[in-house]
Tab-separated table of C-alpha atoms and ligand atoms in Angstrom:
chain	number	residue	atom	x	y	z
A	19	UNK	CA	-54.173	40.404	62.901
A	20	UNK	CA	-51.454	39.565	65.417
A	21	UNK	CA	-49.912	36.452	66.942
A	22	UNK	CA	-46.671	35.396	68.614
A	23	UNK	CA	-45.668	32.587	66.232
A	24	UNK	CA	-47.041	32.395	62.679
A	25	UNK	CA	-46.926	28.793	61.483
A	26	UNK	CA	-47.027	28.086	57.750
A	27	UNK	CA	-48.418	24.602	57.026
A	28	UNK	CA	-50.782	22.302	58.954
A	29	UNK	CA	-48.926	19.027	58.409
A	30	UNK	CA	-47.560	17.149	61.413
A	31	UNK	CA	-44.730	19.700	61.947
A	32	UNK	CA	-46.979	22.757	62.075
A	33	UNK	CA	-49.728	21.112	64.122
A	34	UNK	CA	-47.360	19.589	66.689
A	35	UNK	CA	-45.447	22.848	67.141
A	36	UNK	CA	-48.754	24.703	67.514
A	37	UNK	CA	-50.032	22.282	70.140
A	38	UNK	CA	-46.840	22.327	72.245
A	39	UNK	CA	-46.697	26.136	72.165
A	40	UNK	CA	-50.391	26.368	73.023
A	41	UNK	CA	-49.797	24.299	76.184
A	42	UNK	CA	-47.190	26.905	77.186
A	43	UNK	CA	-49.611	29.773	76.644
A	44	UNK	CA	-47.807	30.930	73.504
A	45	UNK	CA	-50.199	32.114	70.793
A	46	UNK	CA	-49.965	30.741	67.259
A	47	UNK	CA	-51.888	31.045	63.999
A	48	UNK	CA	-51.548	28.260	61.421
A	49	UNK	CA	-51.950	29.038	57.710
A	50	UNK	CA	-52.603	26.061	55.424
A	51	UNK	CA	-53.051	26.015	51.652
A	52	UNK	CA	-55.280	22.912	51.462
A	53	UNK	CA	-58.510	21.770	53.162
A	54	UNK	CA	-58.449	19.708	56.401
A	55	UNK	CA	-59.833	16.767	54.437
A	56	UNK	CA	-57.075	16.938	51.873
A	57	UNK	CA	-54.403	17.027	54.596
A	58	UNK	CA	-55.984	14.009	56.329
A	59	UNK	CA	-56.182	11.916	53.211
A	60	UNK	CA	-52.520	12.052	52.296
A	61	UNK	CA	-51.156	8.587	53.021
A	62	UNK	CA	-47.672	8.894	54.427
A	63	UNK	CA	-45.342	7.213	56.904
A	64	UNK	CA	-46.287	5.083	59.888
A	65	UNK	CA	-43.330	4.253	62.138
A	66	UNK	CA	-42.720	6.476	65.173
A	67	UNK	CA	-39.445	6.585	67.089
A	68	UNK	CA	-39.534	6.550	70.890
A	69	UNK	CA	-38.556	10.257	70.958
A	70	UNK	CA	-41.569	11.194	68.838
A	71	UNK	CA	-43.889	9.000	70.918
A	72	UNK	CA	-42.681	10.809	74.057
A	73	UNK	CA	-43.129	14.211	72.398
A	74	UNK	CA	-46.709	13.381	71.357
A	75	UNK	CA	-47.439	12.399	74.957
A	76	UNK	CA	-45.883	15.651	76.177
A	77	UNK	CA	-48.188	17.451	73.725
A	78	UNK	CA	-51.123	15.606	75.341
A	79	UNK	CA	-52.099	13.928	72.083
A	80	UNK	CA	-50.788	10.458	72.913
A	81	UNK	CA	-53.907	8.772	74.310
A	82	UNK	CA	-55.207	7.179	71.103
A	83	UNK	CA	-51.683	6.320	69.954
A	84	UNK	CA	-51.131	4.521	73.268
A	85	UNK	CA	-54.397	2.599	72.809
A	86	UNK	CA	-54.312	1.833	69.114
A	87	UNK	CA	-50.628	2.010	68.109
A	88	UNK	CA	-48.563	-1.168	68.011
A	89	UNK	CA	-45.195	-1.310	69.719
A	90	UNK	CA	-42.648	-3.198	67.596
A	91	UNK	CA	-39.627	-4.780	69.265
A	92	UNK	CA	-37.908	-5.647	66.007
A	93	UNK	CA	-38.020	-5.916	62.218
A	94	UNK	CA	-36.648	-8.311	59.617
A	95	UNK	CA	-34.148	-7.964	56.803
A	96	UNK	CA	-34.686	-10.570	54.065
A	97	UNK	CA	-31.898	-11.225	51.543
A	98	UNK	CA	-30.156	-14.097	49.717
A	99	UNK	CA	-33.072	-16.395	50.501
A	100	UNK	CA	-32.804	-15.928	54.259
A	101	UNK	CA	-34.053	-13.691	57.028
A	102	UNK	CA	-32.328	-11.848	59.850
A	103	UNK	CA	-34.337	-10.228	62.618
A	104	UNK	CA	-33.005	-7.004	64.109
A	105	UNK	CA	-34.070	-7.212	67.734
A	106	UNK	CA	-34.418	-3.503	68.405
A	107	UNK	CA	-35.358	-3.906	72.035
A	108	UNK	CA	-32.481	-6.084	73.176
A	109	UNK	CA	-29.911	-4.237	71.041
A	110	UNK	CA	-30.832	-0.776	72.370
A	111	UNK	CA	-31.481	-1.345	76.063
A	112	UNK	CA	-35.222	-1.585	75.679
A	113	UNK	CA	-36.025	0.962	72.956
A	114	UNK	CA	-38.770	0.188	70.432
A	115	UNK	CA	-40.745	1.862	67.631
A	116	UNK	CA	-44.511	2.363	67.433
A	117	UNK	CA	-46.568	1.696	64.321
A	118	UNK	CA	-49.228	4.428	64.144
A	119	UNK	CA	-50.016	6.184	60.869
A	120	UNK	CA	-49.102	9.801	60.171
A	121	UNK	CA	-52.745	10.254	59.187
A	122	UNK	CA	-53.791	9.294	62.723
A	123	UNK	CA	-51.156	11.557	64.313
A	124	UNK	CA	-52.477	14.400	62.168
A	125	UNK	CA	-56.093	13.635	63.094
A	126	UNK	CA	-55.257	13.669	66.834
A	127	UNK	CA	-53.378	16.968	66.476
A	128	UNK	CA	-56.204	18.584	64.496
A	129	UNK	CA	-58.675	17.560	67.164
A	130	UNK	CA	-56.473	18.964	69.947
A	131	UNK	CA	-56.139	22.242	68.051
A	132	UNK	CA	-59.860	22.591	67.618
A	133	UNK	CA	-60.444	21.774	71.323
A	134	UNK	CA	-57.860	24.417	72.217
A	135	UNK	CA	-59.784	26.897	70.059
A	136	UNK	CA	-56.511	27.886	68.482
A	137	UNK	CA	-56.754	29.471	65.059
A	138	UNK	CA	-55.969	27.499	61.903
A	139	UNK	CA	-56.865	29.108	58.598
A	140	UNK	CA	-57.237	26.548	55.813
A	141	UNK	CA	-57.419	27.193	52.070
A	142	UNK	CA	-55.203	30.250	52.167
A	143	UNK	CA	-53.570	31.378	48.934
A	144	UNK	CA	-50.700	33.673	48.047
A	145	UNK	CA	-48.962	33.290	51.412
A	146	UNK	CA	-46.018	35.718	51.525
A	147	UNK	CA	-43.363	36.119	54.208
A	148	UNK	CA	-42.082	39.644	54.941
A	149	UNK	CA	-39.402	41.319	57.070
A	150	UNK	CA	-38.117	38.180	58.775
A	151	UNK	CA	-34.656	39.714	58.966
A	152	UNK	CA	-36.203	42.554	61.014
A	153	UNK	CA	-37.719	42.648	64.518
A	154	UNK	CA	-41.342	42.580	63.436
A	155	UNK	CA	-41.988	39.999	60.697
A	156	UNK	CA	-45.321	39.772	58.861
A	157	UNK	CA	-47.126	37.204	56.798
A	158	UNK	CA	-49.722	38.204	54.236
A	159	UNK	CA	-52.184	35.815	52.623
A	160	UNK	CA	-55.460	35.739	50.758
A	161	UNK	CA	-58.520	34.147	52.329
A	162	UNK	CA	-61.936	34.201	50.646
A	163	UNK	CA	-60.676	36.773	48.171
A	164	UNK	CA	-59.382	39.209	50.821
A	165	UNK	CA	-55.769	39.987	51.630
A	166	UNK	CA	-55.004	39.594	55.332
A	167	UNK	CA	-51.884	40.695	57.220
A	168	UNK	CA	-50.575	38.739	60.204
A	169	UNK	CA	-47.969	40.402	62.432
A	170	UNK	CA	-45.818	38.113	64.558
A	171	UNK	CA	-42.602	37.677	66.549
A	172	UNK	CA	-41.420	34.598	64.671
A	173	UNK	CA	-42.365	32.567	61.584
A	174	UNK	CA	-42.162	28.746	61.570
A	175	UNK	CA	-41.929	27.423	58.006
A	176	UNK	CA	-43.602	24.026	58.368
A	177	UNK	CA	-44.885	23.936	54.800
A	178	UNK	CA	-43.160	20.882	53.403
A	179	UNK	CA	-40.753	20.422	50.522
A	180	UNK	CA	-42.797	22.444	48.008
A	181	UNK	CA	-43.755	25.204	50.450
A	182	UNK	CA	-43.232	28.940	50.169
A	183	UNK	CA	-41.023	29.414	53.265
A	184	UNK	CA	-37.747	28.054	51.923
A	185	UNK	CA	-38.441	29.767	48.596
A	186	UNK	CA	-38.786	33.127	50.393
A	187	UNK	CA	-35.170	33.061	51.536
A	188	UNK	CA	-32.664	34.924	49.318
A	189	UNK	CA	-30.840	32.341	47.186
A	190	UNK	CA	-27.408	33.345	48.482
A	191	UNK	CA	-28.458	32.879	52.127
A	192	UNK	CA	-28.772	29.107	51.903
A	193	UNK	CA	-27.000	26.054	50.582
A	194	UNK	CA	-28.719	22.844	49.551
A	195	UNK	CA	-27.325	19.323	49.398
A	196	UNK	CA	-29.119	16.830	47.254
A	197	UNK	CA	-29.090	13.272	45.934
A	198	UNK	CA	-31.653	11.659	43.662
A	199	UNK	CA	-31.936	7.894	43.349
A	200	UNK	CA	-32.513	6.097	40.038
A	201	UNK	CA	-35.766	4.414	41.147
A	202	UNK	CA	-39.037	5.013	42.998
A	203	UNK	CA	-41.402	3.113	45.290
A	204	UNK	CA	-44.901	2.092	44.365
A	205	UNK	CA	-46.991	1.735	47.512
A	206	UNK	CA	-50.320	0.003	48.061
A	207	UNK	CA	-52.658	0.326	51.030
A	208	UNK	CA	-55.115	-2.549	51.408
A	209	UNK	CA	-57.731	-3.581	53.936
A	210	UNK	CA	-56.072	-6.918	54.594
A	211	UNK	CA	-54.288	-8.273	57.673
A	212	UNK	CA	-50.505	-7.704	57.585
A	213	UNK	CA	-48.541	-10.676	56.277
A	214	UNK	CA	-46.298	-10.678	59.378
A	215	UNK	CA	-46.482	-9.032	62.807
A	216	UNK	CA	-43.301	-6.992	62.171
A	217	UNK	CA	-41.955	-5.074	59.160
A	218	UNK	CA	-39.972	-6.979	56.526
A	219	UNK	CA	-37.442	-5.106	54.356
A	220	UNK	CA	-36.393	-7.294	51.419
A	221	UNK	CA	-33.367	-7.045	49.157
A	222	UNK	CA	-34.021	-9.153	46.045
A	223	UNK	CA	-32.426	-9.481	42.583
A	224	UNK	CA	-35.691	-8.044	41.137
A	225	UNK	CA	-35.464	-5.045	43.490
A	226	UNK	CA	-36.454	-3.884	46.971
A	227	UNK	CA	-39.758	-4.728	48.678
A	228	UNK	CA	-41.252	-3.714	52.046
A	229	UNK	CA	-44.102	-5.265	54.018
A	230	UNK	CA	-45.518	-2.752	56.479
A	231	UNK	CA	-48.838	-2.082	58.154
A	232	UNK	CA	-51.088	0.489	59.794
A	233	UNK	CA	-53.174	-1.839	61.992
A	234	UNK	CA	-54.362	-5.459	62.307
A	235	UNK	CA	-56.662	-4.940	59.347
A	236	UNK	CA	-54.742	-2.455	57.226
A	237	UNK	CA	-51.532	-3.283	55.358
A	238	UNK	CA	-49.027	-1.117	53.525
A	239	UNK	CA	-46.712	-2.703	50.963
A	240	UNK	CA	-44.090	-1.224	48.651
A	241	UNK	CA	-41.947	-2.422	45.764
A	242	UNK	CA	-39.085	-0.614	44.060
A	243	UNK	CA	-40.146	0.529	40.571
A	244	UNK	CA	-38.804	2.513	37.664
A	245	UNK	CA	-39.025	6.305	37.771
A	246	UNK	CA	-40.734	6.163	34.383
A	247	UNK	CA	-43.525	3.909	35.673
A	248	UNK	CA	-47.072	5.262	35.931
A	249	UNK	CA	-49.586	4.032	38.506
A	250	UNK	CA	-51.913	2.948	35.660
A	251	UNK	CA	-49.268	0.449	34.546
A	252	UNK	CA	-49.461	-1.252	37.939
A	253	UNK	CA	-52.706	-3.205	38.213
A	254	UNK	CA	-53.339	-4.669	41.667
A	255	UNK	CA	-52.550	-8.087	40.212
A	256	UNK	CA	-49.186	-6.977	38.845
A	257	UNK	CA	-48.327	-5.386	42.188
A	258	UNK	CA	-49.171	-8.474	44.266
A	259	UNK	CA	-47.325	-10.791	41.866
A	260	UNK	CA	-44.225	-8.602	41.968
A	261	UNK	CA	-44.335	-8.285	45.764
A	262	UNK	CA	-44.665	-12.050	46.191
A	263	UNK	CA	-41.700	-12.669	43.902
A	264	UNK	CA	-39.435	-10.456	46.067
A	265	UNK	CA	-40.258	-11.657	49.603
A	266	UNK	CA	-39.348	-15.023	51.175
A	267	UNK	CA	-41.444	-17.892	49.759
A	268	UNK	CA	-43.083	-18.901	53.033
A	269	UNK	CA	-44.072	-15.272	53.655
A	270	UNK	CA	-45.445	-14.932	50.119
A	271	UNK	CA	-47.507	-18.087	50.674
A	272	UNK	CA	-49.214	-16.390	53.646
A	273	UNK	CA	-49.858	-13.061	51.923
A	274	UNK	CA	-53.533	-12.120	51.863
A	275	UNK	CA	-54.204	-9.803	48.942
A	276	UNK	CA	-57.170	-7.564	48.309
A	277	UNK	CA	-58.163	-4.500	46.330
A	278	UNK	CA	-55.867	-1.521	46.840
A	279	UNK	CA	-57.545	1.424	48.540
A	280	UNK	CA	-54.613	3.700	47.707
A	281	UNK	CA	-51.790	3.302	45.228
A	282	UNK	CA	-49.080	5.830	44.473
A	283	UNK	CA	-45.544	6.167	43.183
A	284	UNK	CA	-42.963	8.282	44.990
A	285	UNK	CA	-39.446	9.169	43.896
A	286	UNK	CA	-36.629	8.764	46.430
A	287	UNK	CA	-34.584	11.791	47.358
A	288	UNK	CA	-32.084	13.042	49.928
A	289	UNK	CA	-32.122	16.824	50.463
A	290	UNK	CA	-30.815	19.153	53.169
A	291	UNK	CA	-30.966	22.950	53.497
A	292	UNK	CA	-28.353	24.818	55.512
A	293	UNK	CA	-28.908	26.820	57.604
A	294	UNK	CA	-32.487	26.398	58.842
A	295	UNK	CA	-32.801	29.811	60.531
A	296	UNK	CA	-32.979	33.095	58.629
A	297	UNK	CA	-33.450	35.976	61.024
A	298	UNK	CA	-36.824	35.254	62.623
A	299	UNK	CA	-37.809	32.534	60.122
A	300	UNK	CA	-37.223	28.892	61.089
A	301	UNK	CA	-37.598	25.979	58.660
A	302	UNK	CA	-39.040	22.816	60.213
A	303	UNK	CA	-39.479	19.264	58.846
A	304	UNK	CA	-39.846	18.590	55.123
A	305	UNK	CA	-39.452	22.323	54.388
A	306	UNK	CA	-35.766	21.900	55.264
A	307	UNK	CA	-34.942	18.285	54.520
A	308	UNK	CA	-36.063	15.111	52.785
A	309	UNK	CA	-34.870	11.545	53.302
A	310	UNK	CA	-35.592	8.487	51.178
A	311	UNK	CA	-38.228	6.454	53.084
A	312	UNK	CA	-36.036	3.390	53.724
A	313	UNK	CA	-35.676	3.574	57.509
A	314	UNK	CA	-38.827	5.651	58.120
A	315	UNK	CA	-37.033	8.798	59.247
A	316	UNK	CA	-38.995	11.633	57.515
A	317	UNK	CA	-41.769	12.184	60.040
A	318	UNK	CA	-39.437	11.484	62.955
A	319	UNK	CA	-36.964	14.140	61.820
A	320	UNK	CA	-39.814	16.637	61.617
A	321	UNK	CA	-40.607	15.788	65.252
A	322	UNK	CA	-37.036	16.375	66.423
A	323	UNK	CA	-36.946	19.785	64.694
A	324	UNK	CA	-40.217	20.644	66.435
A	325	UNK	CA	-38.727	19.541	69.785
A	326	UNK	CA	-35.743	21.861	69.286
A	327	UNK	CA	-37.776	24.871	68.132
A	328	UNK	CA	-40.471	24.384	70.774
A	329	UNK	CA	-38.042	24.243	73.720
A	330	UNK	CA	-35.991	27.145	72.353
A	331	UNK	CA	-39.095	29.322	71.920
A	332	UNK	CA	-40.467	28.307	75.327
A	333	UNK	CA	-37.233	29.315	77.046
A	334	UNK	CA	-37.004	32.502	74.990
A	335	UNK	CA	-40.526	33.630	75.998
A	336	UNK	CA	-40.588	32.373	79.586
A	337	UNK	CA	-36.975	32.604	80.724
A	338	UNK	CA	-35.711	35.436	78.558
A	339	UNK	CA	-33.069	33.217	76.982
A	340	UNK	CA	-31.896	34.904	73.810
A	341	UNK	CA	-29.101	32.494	72.924
A	342	UNK	CA	-31.063	29.321	72.152
A	343	UNK	CA	-32.809	30.287	68.915
A	344	UNK	CA	-29.397	31.244	67.541
A	345	UNK	CA	-28.345	27.604	67.868
A	346	UNK	CA	-31.459	26.140	66.178
A	347	UNK	CA	-29.743	25.287	62.866
A	348	UNK	CA	-26.652	23.697	64.395
A	349	UNK	CA	-28.637	21.577	66.864
A	350	UNK	CA	-31.124	20.357	64.238
A	351	UNK	CA	-28.546	19.740	61.532
A	352	UNK	CA	-26.351	17.537	63.715
A	353	UNK	CA	-29.207	15.057	64.092
A	354	UNK	CA	-30.535	15.550	60.563
A	355	UNK	CA	-27.244	14.632	58.900
A	356	UNK	CA	-27.015	11.449	60.942
A	357	UNK	CA	-30.538	10.459	59.888
A	358	UNK	CA	-29.706	11.445	56.285
A	359	UNK	CA	-26.698	9.136	56.474
A	360	UNK	CA	-28.733	6.229	57.844
A	361	UNK	CA	-31.534	6.655	55.277
A	362	UNK	CA	-29.028	6.880	52.431
A	363	UNK	CA	-27.195	3.815	53.740
A	364	UNK	CA	-30.365	1.696	54.186
A	365	UNK	CA	-31.393	2.725	50.668
A	366	UNK	CA	-27.972	1.746	49.257
A	367	UNK	CA	-28.029	-1.547	51.124
A	368	UNK	CA	-31.451	-2.743	50.042
A	369	UNK	CA	-32.181	-1.510	46.495
A	370	UNK	CA	-31.167	-2.753	43.084
A	371	UNK	CA	-29.050	0.013	41.548
A	372	UNK	CA	-27.852	-1.771	38.412
A	373	UNK	CA	-27.138	-5.165	36.873
A	374	UNK	CA	-23.462	-4.842	37.813
A	375	UNK	CA	-22.548	-8.165	39.516
A	376	UNK	CA	-19.693	-6.547	41.473
A	377	UNK	CA	-22.143	-4.134	43.147
A	378	UNK	CA	-24.478	-7.009	43.932
A	379	UNK	CA	-21.713	-9.036	45.593
A	380	UNK	CA	-20.624	-6.011	47.675
A	381	UNK	CA	-24.226	-5.400	48.755
A	382	UNK	CA	-24.583	-9.041	49.683
A	383	UNK	CA	-21.337	-8.979	51.678
A	384	UNK	CA	-22.479	-5.821	53.471
A	385	UNK	CA	-25.785	-7.434	54.448
A	386	UNK	CA	-24.005	-10.595	55.629
A	387	UNK	CA	-21.439	-8.577	57.553
A	388	UNK	CA	-23.837	-6.220	59.333
A	389	UNK	CA	-26.397	-8.838	60.267
A	390	UNK	CA	-23.710	-11.351	61.262
A	391	UNK	CA	-22.002	-9.051	63.738
A	392	UNK	CA	-23.356	-7.805	67.065
A	393	UNK	CA	-21.730	-4.422	66.383
A	394	UNK	CA	-23.408	-4.332	62.962
A	395	UNK	CA	-26.866	-5.223	64.260
A	396	UNK	CA	-26.452	-2.691	67.079
A	397	UNK	CA	-25.626	0.141	64.693
A	398	UNK	CA	-28.703	-0.656	62.601
A	399	UNK	CA	-30.906	-0.883	65.694
A	400	UNK	CA	-29.771	2.324	67.404
A	401	UNK	CA	-30.338	4.331	64.233
A	402	UNK	CA	-33.683	2.688	63.487
A	403	UNK	CA	-35.159	3.416	66.942
A	404	UNK	CA	-33.851	6.973	66.593
A	405	UNK	CA	-30.746	8.744	67.856
A	406	UNK	CA	-31.267	10.759	71.059
A	407	UNK	CA	-32.607	14.321	70.981
A	408	UNK	CA	-30.093	16.934	72.090
A	409	UNK	CA	-31.282	18.541	75.311
A	410	UNK	CA	-32.072	22.257	74.929
A	411	UNK	CA	-30.417	23.884	77.933
B	27	APR	N1	-49.042	27.991	52.305
B	27	APR	C1	-49.643	27.305	53.296
B	27	APR	N2	-49.470	25.969	53.465
B	27	APR	C2	-48.665	25.328	52.618
B	27	APR	C3	-47.987	25.984	51.582
B	27	APR	C4	-48.212	27.382	51.426
B	27	APR	N3	-47.611	28.076	50.459
B	27	APR	N4	-47.255	25.072	50.900
B	27	APR	C5	-47.450	23.890	51.499
B	27	APR	N5	-48.298	24.023	52.539
B	27	APR	C6	-48.790	22.969	53.438
B	27	APR	C7	-49.074	21.659	52.743
B	27	APR	O1	-50.360	21.641	52.139
B	27	APR	C8	-48.980	20.665	53.897
B	27	APR	O2	-50.211	20.455	54.543
B	27	APR	O3	-47.782	22.640	54.378
B	27	APR	C9	-48.008	21.322	54.873
B	27	APR	C10	-46.692	20.581	54.977
B	27	APR	O4	-46.902	19.295	55.526
B	27	APR	P1	-45.966	18.036	55.215
B	27	APR	O5	-45.596	18.035	53.766
B	27	APR	O6	-46.622	16.846	55.769
B	27	APR	O7	-44.604	18.360	56.007
B	27	APR	P2	-44.294	18.276	57.570
B	27	APR	O8	-45.405	18.807	58.386
B	27	APR	O9	-42.913	18.834	57.745
B	27	APR	O10	-44.328	16.725	57.887
B	27	APR	C11	-43.244	15.896	57.980
B	27	APR	O11	-42.070	14.273	56.801
B	27	APR	O12	-41.233	12.650	55.509
B	27	APR	C12	-42.323	13.307	55.809
B	27	APR	O13	-44.228	11.799	55.776
B	27	APR	C13	-43.533	12.776	56.408
B	27	APR	O14	-45.138	14.337	55.559
B	27	APR	C14	-44.301	14.057	56.625
B	27	APR	C15	-43.204	15.015	56.799
B	28	PHB	C1	-44.780	2.688	55.890
B	28	PHB	O1	-45.428	1.898	56.589
B	28	PHB	O2	-45.340	3.495	55.133
B	28	PHB	C2	-43.304	2.647	55.952
B	28	PHB	C3	-42.678	1.875	56.919
B	28	PHB	C4	-41.305	1.820	56.981
B	28	PHB	C5	-40.554	2.530	56.064
B	28	PHB	C6	-41.160	3.328	55.107
B	28	PHB	C7	-42.551	3.373	55.050
B	28	PHB	O3	-39.191	2.450	56.125
């Protein structure tokens, strides 16, 4: 079997890269370990930066997002018993974010791939990457009990944090940078109307809370929890009571609760791999980096990696440019580190780290300072809507 670009992983990174390359007549094969159903039922992020919205439109998968997604002009920070709205639109010359679930993005991309009759092979096992430091890389995998070999020009490792791509690189060829946080988030999805039209991020003495949404009838809420906590210890009732105690009273009074249709606990982590290119292997999205979810940057960073790899490959194939792929790591990492910084900072600003009253006063002063200054609100807004993509020229 032969293709131009072998893509490992059918999450948003792999599917979006595949779709953009397909529109340029560049052949791809996607290998995915799970079933399509499994991939579609992972509940993940839901806030898209303008750059990602534009890229989805360029990939011709933006129609449903444009119909059903909700454009948000701002969000609210709640702390010390008060609320400050960050007016994204006015602070960034008209930029906004769009609330549209990763699940929906994935569904639209899967549909486009099947309409394009491009090959995705699900439920593959024992995926192995070979010869990516040579001119003719190969990927082998097992499907229905048979070993298959896929020859290619390039391999895109879009297989997430636990994938095989990063693990295939010799240990001395990469460096990783990591920070774990001493808490997690428990998230609940419920078929209830959102408590407010925009997102509310709350800093509270009991810990962080977030009110988010997927649509007019589907809400997503989170509260900071202990890393030792198990989902079974969090009945719906305990979750709603805790959420209400951490958000402003008048908001809590309006909260409509209902049975959770999904509930999960996630640890918070910052992680970056350098470089992201190893010969003809390119790491994309969660395979190369993780951010804590405060600030909603994970999916958006995957999209900016895809943008960079897609344009570099397009110009390599169609214009004979052989310099661009060499710059993939540097271009991606410049933007990634800035998003890592913002996600780390939002996490530090909004969570309860300890009972130390000095830390709490500093956090409080930081919130007062940033929200009370035009420069402070602007820096929050321009990072939240997403820093610009570097043109690939
Ligand atoms: N072989 C084939 N596929 C694999 C392998 C493997 N060895 N290991 C993992 N995969 C698949 C996973 O099953 C998954 O479907 O790779 C896919 C990776 O998808 P994601 O984890 O969603 O990562 P990515 O596509 O980079 O998406 C960006 O950023 O912050 C997050 O929520 C955000 O999940 C989103 C991610
Ligand atoms: C979500 O809706 O899942 C969400 C929104 C904003 C975040 C993180 C998660 O910062």
